[in-house]
Coordinates of C-alpha atoms in Angstrom, one line a residue:
X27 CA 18.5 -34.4 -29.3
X28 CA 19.4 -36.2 -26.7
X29 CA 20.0 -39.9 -27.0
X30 CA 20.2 -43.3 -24.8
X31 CA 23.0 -45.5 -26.1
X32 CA 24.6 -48.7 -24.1
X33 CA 28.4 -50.2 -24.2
X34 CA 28.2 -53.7 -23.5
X35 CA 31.6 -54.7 -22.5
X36 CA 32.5 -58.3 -23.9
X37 CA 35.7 -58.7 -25.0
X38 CA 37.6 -60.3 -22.3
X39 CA 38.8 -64.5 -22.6
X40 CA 37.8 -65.5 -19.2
X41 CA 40.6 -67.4 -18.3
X42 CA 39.0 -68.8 -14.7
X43 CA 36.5 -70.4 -16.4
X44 CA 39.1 -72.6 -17.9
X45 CA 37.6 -73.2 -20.9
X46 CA 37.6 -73.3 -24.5
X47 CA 34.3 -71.2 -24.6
X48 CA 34.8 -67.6 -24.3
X49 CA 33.1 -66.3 -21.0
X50 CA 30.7 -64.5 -21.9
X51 CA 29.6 -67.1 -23.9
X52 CA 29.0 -69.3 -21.7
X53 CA 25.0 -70.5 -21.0
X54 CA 22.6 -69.8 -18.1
X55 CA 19.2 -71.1 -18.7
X56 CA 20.2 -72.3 -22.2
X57 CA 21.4 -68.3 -23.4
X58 CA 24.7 -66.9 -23.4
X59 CA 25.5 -64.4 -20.9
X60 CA 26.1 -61.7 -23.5
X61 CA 22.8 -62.8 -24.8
X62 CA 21.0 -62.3 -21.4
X63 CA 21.8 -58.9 -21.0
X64 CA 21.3 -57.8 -24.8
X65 CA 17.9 -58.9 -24.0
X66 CA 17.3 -56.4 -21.2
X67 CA 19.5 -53.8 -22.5
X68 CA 16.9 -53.9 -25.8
X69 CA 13.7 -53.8 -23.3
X70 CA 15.0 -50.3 -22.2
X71 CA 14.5 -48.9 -25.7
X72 CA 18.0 -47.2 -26.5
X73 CA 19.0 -45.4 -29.4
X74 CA 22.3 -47.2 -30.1
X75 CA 24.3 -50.6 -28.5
X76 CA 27.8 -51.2 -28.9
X77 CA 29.2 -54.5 -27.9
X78 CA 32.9 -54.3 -27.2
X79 CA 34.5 -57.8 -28.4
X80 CA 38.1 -58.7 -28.6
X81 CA 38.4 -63.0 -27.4
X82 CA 36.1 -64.8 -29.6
X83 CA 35.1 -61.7 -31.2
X84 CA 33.7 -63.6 -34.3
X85 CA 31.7 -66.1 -32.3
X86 CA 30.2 -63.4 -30.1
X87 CA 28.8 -61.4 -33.4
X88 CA 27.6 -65.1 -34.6
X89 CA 25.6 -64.8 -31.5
X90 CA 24.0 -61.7 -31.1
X91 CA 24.1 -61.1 -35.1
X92 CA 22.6 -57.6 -36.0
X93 CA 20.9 -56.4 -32.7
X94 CA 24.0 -54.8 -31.7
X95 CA 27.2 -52.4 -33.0
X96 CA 30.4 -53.7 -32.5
X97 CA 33.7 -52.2 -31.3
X98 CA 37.1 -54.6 -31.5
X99 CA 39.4 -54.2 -28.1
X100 CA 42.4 -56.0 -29.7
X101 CA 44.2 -56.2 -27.1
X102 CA 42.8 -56.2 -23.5
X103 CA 44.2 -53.1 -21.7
X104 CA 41.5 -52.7 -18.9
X105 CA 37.9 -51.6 -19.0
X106 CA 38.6 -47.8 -19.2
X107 CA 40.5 -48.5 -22.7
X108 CA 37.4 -51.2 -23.6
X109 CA 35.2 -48.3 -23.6
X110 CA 37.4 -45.9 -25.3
X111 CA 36.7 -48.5 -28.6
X112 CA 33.5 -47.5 -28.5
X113 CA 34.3 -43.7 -29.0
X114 CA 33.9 -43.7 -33.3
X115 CA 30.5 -45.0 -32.8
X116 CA 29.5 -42.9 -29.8
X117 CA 31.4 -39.8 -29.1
X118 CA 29.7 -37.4 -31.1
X119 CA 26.2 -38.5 -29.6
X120 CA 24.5 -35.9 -26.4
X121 CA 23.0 -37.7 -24.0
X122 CA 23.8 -40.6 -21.3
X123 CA 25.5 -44.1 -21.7
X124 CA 24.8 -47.3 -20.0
X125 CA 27.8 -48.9 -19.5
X126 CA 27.7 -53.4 -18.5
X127 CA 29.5 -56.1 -18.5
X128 CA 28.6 -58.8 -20.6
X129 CA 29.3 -61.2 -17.8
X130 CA 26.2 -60.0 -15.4
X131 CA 23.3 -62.4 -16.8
X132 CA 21.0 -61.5 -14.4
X133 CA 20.6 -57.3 -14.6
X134 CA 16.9 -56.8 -15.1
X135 CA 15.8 -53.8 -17.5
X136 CA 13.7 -52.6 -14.7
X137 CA 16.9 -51.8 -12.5
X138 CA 18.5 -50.6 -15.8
X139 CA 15.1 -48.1 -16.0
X140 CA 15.6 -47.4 -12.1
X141 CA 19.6 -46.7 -12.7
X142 CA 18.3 -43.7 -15.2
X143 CA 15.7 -42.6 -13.6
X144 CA 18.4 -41.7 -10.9
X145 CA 21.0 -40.7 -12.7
X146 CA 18.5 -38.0 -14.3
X147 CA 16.7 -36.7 -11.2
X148 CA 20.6 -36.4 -9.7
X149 CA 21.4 -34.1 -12.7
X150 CA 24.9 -36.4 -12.4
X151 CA 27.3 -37.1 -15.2
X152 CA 28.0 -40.3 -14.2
X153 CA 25.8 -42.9 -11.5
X154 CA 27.1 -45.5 -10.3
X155 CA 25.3 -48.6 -9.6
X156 CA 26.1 -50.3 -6.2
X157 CA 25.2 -53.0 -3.7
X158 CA 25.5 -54.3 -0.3
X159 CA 27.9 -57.9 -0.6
X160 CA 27.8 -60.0 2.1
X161 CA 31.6 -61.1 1.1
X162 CA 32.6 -58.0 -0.8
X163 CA 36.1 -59.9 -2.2
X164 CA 37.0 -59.4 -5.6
X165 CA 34.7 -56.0 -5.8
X166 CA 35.5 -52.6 -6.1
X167 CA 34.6 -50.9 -2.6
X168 CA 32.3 -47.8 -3.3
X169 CA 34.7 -45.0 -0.8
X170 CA 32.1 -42.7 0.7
X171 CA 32.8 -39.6 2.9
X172 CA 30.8 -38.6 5.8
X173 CA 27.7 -37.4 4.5
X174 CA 27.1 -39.9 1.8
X175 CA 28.4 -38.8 -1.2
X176 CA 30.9 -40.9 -3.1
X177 CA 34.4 -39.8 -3.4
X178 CA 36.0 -42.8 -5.4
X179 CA 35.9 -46.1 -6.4
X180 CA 38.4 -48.7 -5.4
X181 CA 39.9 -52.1 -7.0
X182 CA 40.3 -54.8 -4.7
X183 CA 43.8 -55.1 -5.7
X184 CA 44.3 -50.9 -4.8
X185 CA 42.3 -50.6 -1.7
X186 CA 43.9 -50.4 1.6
X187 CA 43.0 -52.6 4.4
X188 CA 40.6 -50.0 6.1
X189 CA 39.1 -50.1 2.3
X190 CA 38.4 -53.5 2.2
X191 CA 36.3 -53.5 5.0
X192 CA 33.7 -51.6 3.5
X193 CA 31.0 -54.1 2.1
X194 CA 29.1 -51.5 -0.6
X195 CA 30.5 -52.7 -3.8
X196 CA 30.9 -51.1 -7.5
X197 CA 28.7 -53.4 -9.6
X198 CA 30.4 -52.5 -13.0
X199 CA 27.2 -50.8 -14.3
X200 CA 27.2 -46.9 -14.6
X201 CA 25.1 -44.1 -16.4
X202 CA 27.4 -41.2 -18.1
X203 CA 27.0 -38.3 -19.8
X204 CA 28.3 -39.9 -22.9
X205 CA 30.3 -36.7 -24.3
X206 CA 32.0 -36.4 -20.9
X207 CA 32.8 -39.7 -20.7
X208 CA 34.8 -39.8 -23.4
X209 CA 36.0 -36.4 -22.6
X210 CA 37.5 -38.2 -19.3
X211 CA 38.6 -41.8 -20.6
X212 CA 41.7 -39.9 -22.4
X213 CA 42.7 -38.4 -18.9
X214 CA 43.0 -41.7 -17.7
X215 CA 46.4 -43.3 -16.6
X216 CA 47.5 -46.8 -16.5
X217 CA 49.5 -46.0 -13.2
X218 CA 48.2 -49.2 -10.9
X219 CA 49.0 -52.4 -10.2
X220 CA 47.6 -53.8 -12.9
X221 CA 49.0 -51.4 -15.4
X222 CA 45.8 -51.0 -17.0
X223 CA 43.2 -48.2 -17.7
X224 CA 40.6 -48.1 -15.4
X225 CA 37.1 -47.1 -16.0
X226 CA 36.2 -46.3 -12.5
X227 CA 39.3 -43.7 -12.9
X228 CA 36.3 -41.7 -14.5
X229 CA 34.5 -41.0 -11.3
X230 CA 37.8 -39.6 -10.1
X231 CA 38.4 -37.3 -13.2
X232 CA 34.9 -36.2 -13.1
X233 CA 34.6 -35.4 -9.3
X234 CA 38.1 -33.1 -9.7
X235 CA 36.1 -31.1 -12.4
X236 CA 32.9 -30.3 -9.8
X237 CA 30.7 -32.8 -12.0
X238 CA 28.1 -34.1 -10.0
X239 CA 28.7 -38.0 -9.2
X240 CA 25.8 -40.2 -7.7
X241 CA 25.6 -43.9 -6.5
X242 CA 21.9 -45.7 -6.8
X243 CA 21.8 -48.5 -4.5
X244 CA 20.2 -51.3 -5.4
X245 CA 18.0 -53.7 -2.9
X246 CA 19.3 -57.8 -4.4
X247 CA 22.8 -58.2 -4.4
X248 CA 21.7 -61.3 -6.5
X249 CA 21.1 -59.1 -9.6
X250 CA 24.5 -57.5 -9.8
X251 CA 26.7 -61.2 -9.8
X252 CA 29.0 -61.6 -11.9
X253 CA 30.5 -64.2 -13.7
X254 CA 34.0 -65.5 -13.4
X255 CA 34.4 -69.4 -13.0
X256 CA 32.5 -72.4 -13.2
X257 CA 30.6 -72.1 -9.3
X258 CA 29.7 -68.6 -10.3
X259 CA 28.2 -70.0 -12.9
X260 CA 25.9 -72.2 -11.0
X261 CA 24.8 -69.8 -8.5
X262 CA 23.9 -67.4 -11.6
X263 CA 21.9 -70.5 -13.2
X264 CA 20.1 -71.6 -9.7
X265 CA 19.2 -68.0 -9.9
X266 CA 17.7 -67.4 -13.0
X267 CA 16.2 -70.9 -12.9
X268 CA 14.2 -69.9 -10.3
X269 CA 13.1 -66.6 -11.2
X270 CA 11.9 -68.4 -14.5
X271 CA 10.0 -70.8 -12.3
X272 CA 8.5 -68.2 -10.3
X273 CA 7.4 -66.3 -13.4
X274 CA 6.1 -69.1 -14.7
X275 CA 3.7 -70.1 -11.3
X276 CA 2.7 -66.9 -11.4
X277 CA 1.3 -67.2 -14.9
X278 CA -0.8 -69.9 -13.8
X279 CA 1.6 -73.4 -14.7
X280 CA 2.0 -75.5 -11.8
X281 CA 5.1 -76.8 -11.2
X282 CA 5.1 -79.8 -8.5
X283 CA 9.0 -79.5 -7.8
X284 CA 10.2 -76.4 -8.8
X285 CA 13.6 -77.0 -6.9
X286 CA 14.1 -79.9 -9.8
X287 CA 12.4 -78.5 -12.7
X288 CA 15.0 -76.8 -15.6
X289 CA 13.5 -74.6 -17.8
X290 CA 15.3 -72.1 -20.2
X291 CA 14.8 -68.7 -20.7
X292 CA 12.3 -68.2 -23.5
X293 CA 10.4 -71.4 -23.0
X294 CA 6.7 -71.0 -23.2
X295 CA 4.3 -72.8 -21.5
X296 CA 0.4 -72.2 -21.7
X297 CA -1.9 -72.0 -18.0
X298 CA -2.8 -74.7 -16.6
X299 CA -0.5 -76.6 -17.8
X300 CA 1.2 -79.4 -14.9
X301 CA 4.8 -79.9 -14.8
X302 CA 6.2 -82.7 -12.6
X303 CA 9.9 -82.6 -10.9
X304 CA 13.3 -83.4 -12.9
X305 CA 11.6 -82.0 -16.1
X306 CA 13.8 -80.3 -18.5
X307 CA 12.5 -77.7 -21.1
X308 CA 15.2 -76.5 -23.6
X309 CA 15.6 -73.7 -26.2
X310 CA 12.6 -72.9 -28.2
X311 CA 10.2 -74.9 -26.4
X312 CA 6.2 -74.1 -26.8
X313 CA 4.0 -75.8 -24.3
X314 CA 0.1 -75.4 -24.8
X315 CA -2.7 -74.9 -21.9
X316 CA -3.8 -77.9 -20.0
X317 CA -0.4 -80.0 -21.1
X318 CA 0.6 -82.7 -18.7
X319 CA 4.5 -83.6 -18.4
X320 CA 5.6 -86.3 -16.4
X321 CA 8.5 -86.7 -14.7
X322 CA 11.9 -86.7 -15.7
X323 CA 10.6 -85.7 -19.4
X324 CA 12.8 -83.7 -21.6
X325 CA 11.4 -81.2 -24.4
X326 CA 13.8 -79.7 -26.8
X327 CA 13.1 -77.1 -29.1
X328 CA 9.3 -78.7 -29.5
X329 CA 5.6 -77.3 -30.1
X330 CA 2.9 -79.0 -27.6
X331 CA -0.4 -78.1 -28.5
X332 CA -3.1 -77.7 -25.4
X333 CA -4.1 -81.4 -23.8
X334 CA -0.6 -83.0 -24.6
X335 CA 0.2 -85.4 -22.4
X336 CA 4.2 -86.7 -21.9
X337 CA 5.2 -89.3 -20.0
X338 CA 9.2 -89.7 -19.2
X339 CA 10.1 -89.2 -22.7
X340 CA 12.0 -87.5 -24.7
X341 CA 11.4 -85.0 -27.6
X342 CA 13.2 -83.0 -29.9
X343 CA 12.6 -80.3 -32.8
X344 CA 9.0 -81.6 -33.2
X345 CA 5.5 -81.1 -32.9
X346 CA 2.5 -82.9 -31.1
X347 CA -0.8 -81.4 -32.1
X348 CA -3.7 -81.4 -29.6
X349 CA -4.6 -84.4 -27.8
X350 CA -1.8 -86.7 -28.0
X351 CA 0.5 -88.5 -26.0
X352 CA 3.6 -90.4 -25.7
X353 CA 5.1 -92.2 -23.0
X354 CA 6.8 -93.5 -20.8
X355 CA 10.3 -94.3 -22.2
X356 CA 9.9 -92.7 -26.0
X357 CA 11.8 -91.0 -28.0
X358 CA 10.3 -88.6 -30.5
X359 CA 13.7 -87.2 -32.9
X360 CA 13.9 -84.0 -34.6
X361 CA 11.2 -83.0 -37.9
X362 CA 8.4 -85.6 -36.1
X363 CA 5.0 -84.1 -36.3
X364 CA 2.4 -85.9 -34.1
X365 CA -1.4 -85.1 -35.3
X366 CA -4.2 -84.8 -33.1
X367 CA -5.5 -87.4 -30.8
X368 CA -2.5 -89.7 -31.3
X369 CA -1.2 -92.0 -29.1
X370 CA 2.7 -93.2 -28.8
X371 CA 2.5 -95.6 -25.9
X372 CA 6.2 -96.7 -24.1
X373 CA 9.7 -97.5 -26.0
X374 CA 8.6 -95.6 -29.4
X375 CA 11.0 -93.5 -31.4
X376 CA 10.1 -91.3 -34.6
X377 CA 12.4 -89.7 -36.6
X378 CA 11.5 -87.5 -39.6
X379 CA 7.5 -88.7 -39.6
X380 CA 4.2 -87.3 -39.8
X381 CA 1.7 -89.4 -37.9
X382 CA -2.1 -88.5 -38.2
X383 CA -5.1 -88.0 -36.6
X384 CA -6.2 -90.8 -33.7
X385 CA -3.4 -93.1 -34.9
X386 CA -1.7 -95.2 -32.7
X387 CA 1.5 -96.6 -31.9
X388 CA 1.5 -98.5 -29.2
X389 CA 4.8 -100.1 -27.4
X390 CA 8.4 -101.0 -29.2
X391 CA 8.1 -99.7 -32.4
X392 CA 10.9 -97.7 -34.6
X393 CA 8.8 -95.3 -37.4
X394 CA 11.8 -93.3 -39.4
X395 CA 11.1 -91.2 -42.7
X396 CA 7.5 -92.2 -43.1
X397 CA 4.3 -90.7 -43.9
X398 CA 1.1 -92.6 -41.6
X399 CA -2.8 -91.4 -42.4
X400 CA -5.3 -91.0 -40.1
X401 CA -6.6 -94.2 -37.4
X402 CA -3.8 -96.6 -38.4
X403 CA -2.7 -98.8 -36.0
X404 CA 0.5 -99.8 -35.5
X405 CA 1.2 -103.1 -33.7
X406 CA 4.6 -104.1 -31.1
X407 CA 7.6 -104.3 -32.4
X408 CA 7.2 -102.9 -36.5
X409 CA 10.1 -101.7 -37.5
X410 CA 10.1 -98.9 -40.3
X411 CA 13.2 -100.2 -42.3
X412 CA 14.7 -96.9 -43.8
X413 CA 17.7 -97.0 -44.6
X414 CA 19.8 -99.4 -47.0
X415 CA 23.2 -98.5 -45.7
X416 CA 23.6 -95.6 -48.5
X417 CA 20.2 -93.5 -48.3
X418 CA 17.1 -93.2 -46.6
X419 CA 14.1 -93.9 -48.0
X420 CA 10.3 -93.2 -46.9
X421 CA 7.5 -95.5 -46.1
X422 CA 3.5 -93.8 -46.9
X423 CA 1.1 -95.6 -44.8
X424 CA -2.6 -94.3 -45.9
X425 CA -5.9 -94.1 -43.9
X426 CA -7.6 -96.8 -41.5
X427 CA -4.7 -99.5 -42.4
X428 CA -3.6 -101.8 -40.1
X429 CA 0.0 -103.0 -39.7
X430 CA 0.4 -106.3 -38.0
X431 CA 3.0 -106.8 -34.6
X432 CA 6.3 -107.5 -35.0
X433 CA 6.3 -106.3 -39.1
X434 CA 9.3 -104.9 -40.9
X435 CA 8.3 -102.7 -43.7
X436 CA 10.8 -102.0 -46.0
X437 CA 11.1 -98.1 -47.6
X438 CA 10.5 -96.9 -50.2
X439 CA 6.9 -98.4 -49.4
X440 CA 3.1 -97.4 -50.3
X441 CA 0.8 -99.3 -47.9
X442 CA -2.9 -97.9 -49.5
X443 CA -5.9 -97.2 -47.3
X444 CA -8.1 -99.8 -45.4
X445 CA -5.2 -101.8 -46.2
X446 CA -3.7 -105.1 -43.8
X447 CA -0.2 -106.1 -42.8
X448 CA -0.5 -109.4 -41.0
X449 CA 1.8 -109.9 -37.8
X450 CA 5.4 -111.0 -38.2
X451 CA 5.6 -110.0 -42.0
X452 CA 8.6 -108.3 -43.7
X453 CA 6.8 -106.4 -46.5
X454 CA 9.0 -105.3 -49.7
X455 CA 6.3 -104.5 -52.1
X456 CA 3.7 -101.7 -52.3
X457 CA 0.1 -102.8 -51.0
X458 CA -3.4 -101.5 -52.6
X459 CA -6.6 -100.5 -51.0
X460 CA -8.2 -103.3 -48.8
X461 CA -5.3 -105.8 -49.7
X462 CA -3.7 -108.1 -47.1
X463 CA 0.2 -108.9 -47.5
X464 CA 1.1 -111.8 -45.1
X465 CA 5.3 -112.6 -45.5
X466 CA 5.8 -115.4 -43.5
X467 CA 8.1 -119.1 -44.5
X468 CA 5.2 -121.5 -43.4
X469 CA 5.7 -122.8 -39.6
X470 CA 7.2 -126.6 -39.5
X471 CA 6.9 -128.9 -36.7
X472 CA 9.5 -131.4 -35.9
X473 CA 7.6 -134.1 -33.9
X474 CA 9.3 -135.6 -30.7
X475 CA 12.6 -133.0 -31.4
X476 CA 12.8 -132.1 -27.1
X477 CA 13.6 -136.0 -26.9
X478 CA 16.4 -135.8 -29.0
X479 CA 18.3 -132.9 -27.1
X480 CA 21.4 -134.4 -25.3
X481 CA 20.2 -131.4 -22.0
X482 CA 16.6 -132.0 -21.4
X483 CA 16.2 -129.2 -18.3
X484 CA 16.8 -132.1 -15.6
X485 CA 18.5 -131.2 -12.8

C-alpha cells in the first residue's frame, strides 16, 4: 500500500534571528512557524509526519504536542543528514515523502496538493518545488539544460558566477519516492564548503541512476519565503496578515482599514460583522454576526456573541453574550462573563465577574471577583473592594439592586435583591431584600471658615 508521509524539518537554532526563541518558533499571525505548516501539512491528509527537532527540541514537541512523530538531529550536520533521522520511522514505508522546512509559514496545502499531483503525473522519484525570485540571493539556483529538464541544484555558497545569475530558485520543498530517498541520503557526501550533507545532493544521485527528476513551478514567490531574521519575519507577517484579511472580506466581515487591522490565524469572526482600523484580534478569539468593533480595540482570546458592540477597549479570556457593550477606554480581564443586553460604558474594568442580563455599569467603576444579577445598576466610581492584602474575596450582588455612585463594597459581601446602596457608602456588612445601607460620617459645616484662610484666591 502505498502511503503519503511528510518530514518537517525543524531542528535548526536560527542564529540570525538573534534570539532566545528558537526560529521556528517564532510567531506570524499569533502561531509558530512550525505550527503554520503542521496545519497545512495535516489539510493534505497524510499517513505519517515526522518533525525533525534538534535546538529547542523540547519546546517544539510542547508546541505541536501529538499531531506529529518526532526524529532528534543532535547535532546539525545539514539537511541531507536532518532527513536521514527520519529513516526508523520511515524507511520501510512505499510511497512518496513531502519534505519542508519548518521555517516556510506561508506554504498552502493547496500547492502542497498541486506539488503531488505533479510529482505523480511525472512518474518522478523526486519533484522539486521551484520559483521565480526577484533577488534570488541566499537560494539554491534550480541548473537547467537546454530543453528544460533539471540537471542539479546549486547552493548559493557552490554556484559559480554564471550560476548565480539564474533567478529560478529551490524552495526547500520536494516530493520523493520515500524508499529511494533514503536509498540515496547514504550516498551523500559532506565534500562542500560547508562540510555538511546536502539534501539537494539527492537530485544529483538520483539523476546518475536514470530516475526521473521533475521541477513544478509555482506562480507566488510569496508562498515559498522563508524565514531567517527579524525583517523576514515581518514581510512573512504583512503577508499572512493580509491573506487573513482577505479571507475574512470575502466571508462577508467588513474591515474599514485592512492595512491597520491585526488579526491572527484562527480568529473567527461571524458576517456582517464591522471591524474599524488599528483593531487587534489575538489567539482564540470568536467574534459573532453583526458585532461592531471600534477602533483601536483589542480582543484576546474572547467569545462575542452576535450584536456586541466594543468601543476602544480592551478584553481578555472572556465572554460578552448577545447585546452588550463596553467602551470606550475599558478593560474587561480574563474569566469576565458579560450577559446579554449589558452595558459597560468608558473607564470600566472586570476581573473574574459575571454580570447579568440588562445590567449596567456605567463610567469609572472597578468590579473584581463578584457575582451581579440581572438589571442592577451600578453608579460612577464603586469600587468592588476584593482583596485584603492576603486573599481575594467575592462580592454577590442579586437582582434589580441598586448600588449608589462613588460606593466601596467590601468582599466577602451579599447585597440581596431589590436591595439599595446609597451614594458615597463603604458597605462592610451583608444587606437583605429591599434594605437600604447608607455609610456615611454626617456632613459638618464650619460657618465663615473661607475668611479664616491666610490665601483667599486674591490676586
Amino acid at each position: 500500500m502505498n502511503t503519503r508521509n511528510t518530514i518537517i524539518l525543524a531542528a535548526g537554532k536560527g542564529t540570525r534571528m538573534k534570539s532566545k526563541l528558537y526560529k521556528v518558533l517564532h510567531q506570524v499571525c499569533g502561531k509558530a512557524m512550525v505550527d503554520h505548516v503542521l496545519t497545512q501539512v495535516e489539510k493534505t491528509q497524510m499517513d505519517q509526519i515526522v518533525t525533525v527537532v534538534g535546538y529547542g527540541a523540547d519546546d517544539v514537541k510542547a508546541t505541536l504536542g501529538d499531531r506529529t512523530a518526532y526524529a532528534l538531529q543532535a547535532k546539525q550536520m545539514g539537511t541531507g543528514h536532518a532527513v536521514l533521522q527520519a529513516e526508523p520511522l520511515l524507511k520501510d514505508e512505499a510511497g512518496t515523502t513531502l519534505i519542508v522546512s519548518g521555517d516556510t509559514p506561508l506554504f498552502t496545502a493547496q500547492t502542497f496538493e498541486d506539488l503531488f499531483a505533479y510529482h505523480e503525473a511525472k512518474h518522478a522519484a523526486a519533484t522539486v518545488l521551484t520559483s521565480v525570485a526577484p533577488d534570488p540571493t541566499g537560494y539554491g539556483r534550480i541548473v537547467r539544460n537546454n530543453i528544460g529538464i533539471v540537471e542539479k541544484i546549486v547552493e548559493q555558497k557552490d554556484a559559480s558566477s554564471e550560476e548565480q545569475e539564474i533567478h529560478e530558485i529551490n524552495t526547500g520543498v520536494y516530493v520523493f519516492d520515500n524508499q529511494k530517498l533514503f536509498a540515496a541520503l547514504h550516498q551523500t557526501s559532506n565534500d562542500n564548503a560547508q562540510g555538511e550533507y546536502y539534501l539537494t545532493d539527492v537530485i544529483e544521485i538520483l539523476k546518475q541512476q536514470g530516475d526521473i527528476v521533475a521541477a513544478y513551478q509555482m506562480a507566488d514567490f510569496d508562498e515559498s519565503m522563508g524565514v531567517n531574521d527579524r525583517v523576514a519575519l515581518a514581510n512573512a507577517t504583512k503577508i499572512m496578515r493580509n491573506r487573513i484579511n482577505r479571507q475574512h472580506m470575502r466571508d462577508g466581515v467588513t474591515l474599514i482599514d485592512p492595512d491597520t487591522t491585526y488579526i491572527d490565524a484562527g480568529v473567527k469572526i461571524g458576517s456582517d460583522t464591522i471591524i474599524e482600523g488599528g483593531v487587534v484580534l489575538k489567539g482564540s478569539t470568536v467574534i459573532g454576526e453583526d458585532c461592531y468593533i471600534g477602533a483601536h480595540s483589542e480582543i484576546r482570546n474572547s467569545t462575542l456573541a452576535d450584536h456586541v458592540t466594543v468601543t476602544s477597549s480592551l478584553l481578555e479570556d472572556s465572554t460578552m453574550a448577545s447585546g452588550s457593550d463596553i467602551g470606550p477606554n475599558s478593560h474587561l480581564r480574563p474569566e469576565s462573563h458579560i450577559g446579554p443586553k449589558v452595558h459597560l460604558g468608558n473607564f470600566v474594568e472586570v476581573k473574574k465577574a459575571t454580570i447579568g442580563e440588562g445590567t449596567k455599569v456605567g463610567h469609572l467603576t472597578y468590579v473584581g471577583n463578584a457575582k451581579l444579577g440581572k438589571h442592577i445598576n451600578v453608579g460612577c466610581g464603586v469600587i468592588f473592594v476584593n482583596y485584603d492584602g492576603q486573599h481575594k474575596h467575592e462580592t454577590v450582588v442579586g437582582d434589580d439592586a441598586f448600588i449608589g455612585s462613588n460606593s466601596n463594597l467590601i468582599a466577602p459581601l451579599n447585597v440581596a435583591d431589590h436591595s439599595f446602596v446609597a451614594a458615597g457608602s463603604t458597605i462592610t456588612d451583608d444587606l437583605k431584600q429591599y434594605d437600604m445601607a447608607i455609610a456615611r460620617q454626617r456632613q459638618t459645616n464650619k460657618p465663615n471658615y473661607y475668611q479664616k484662610l491666610p490665601y483667599r484666591g486674591e490676586d
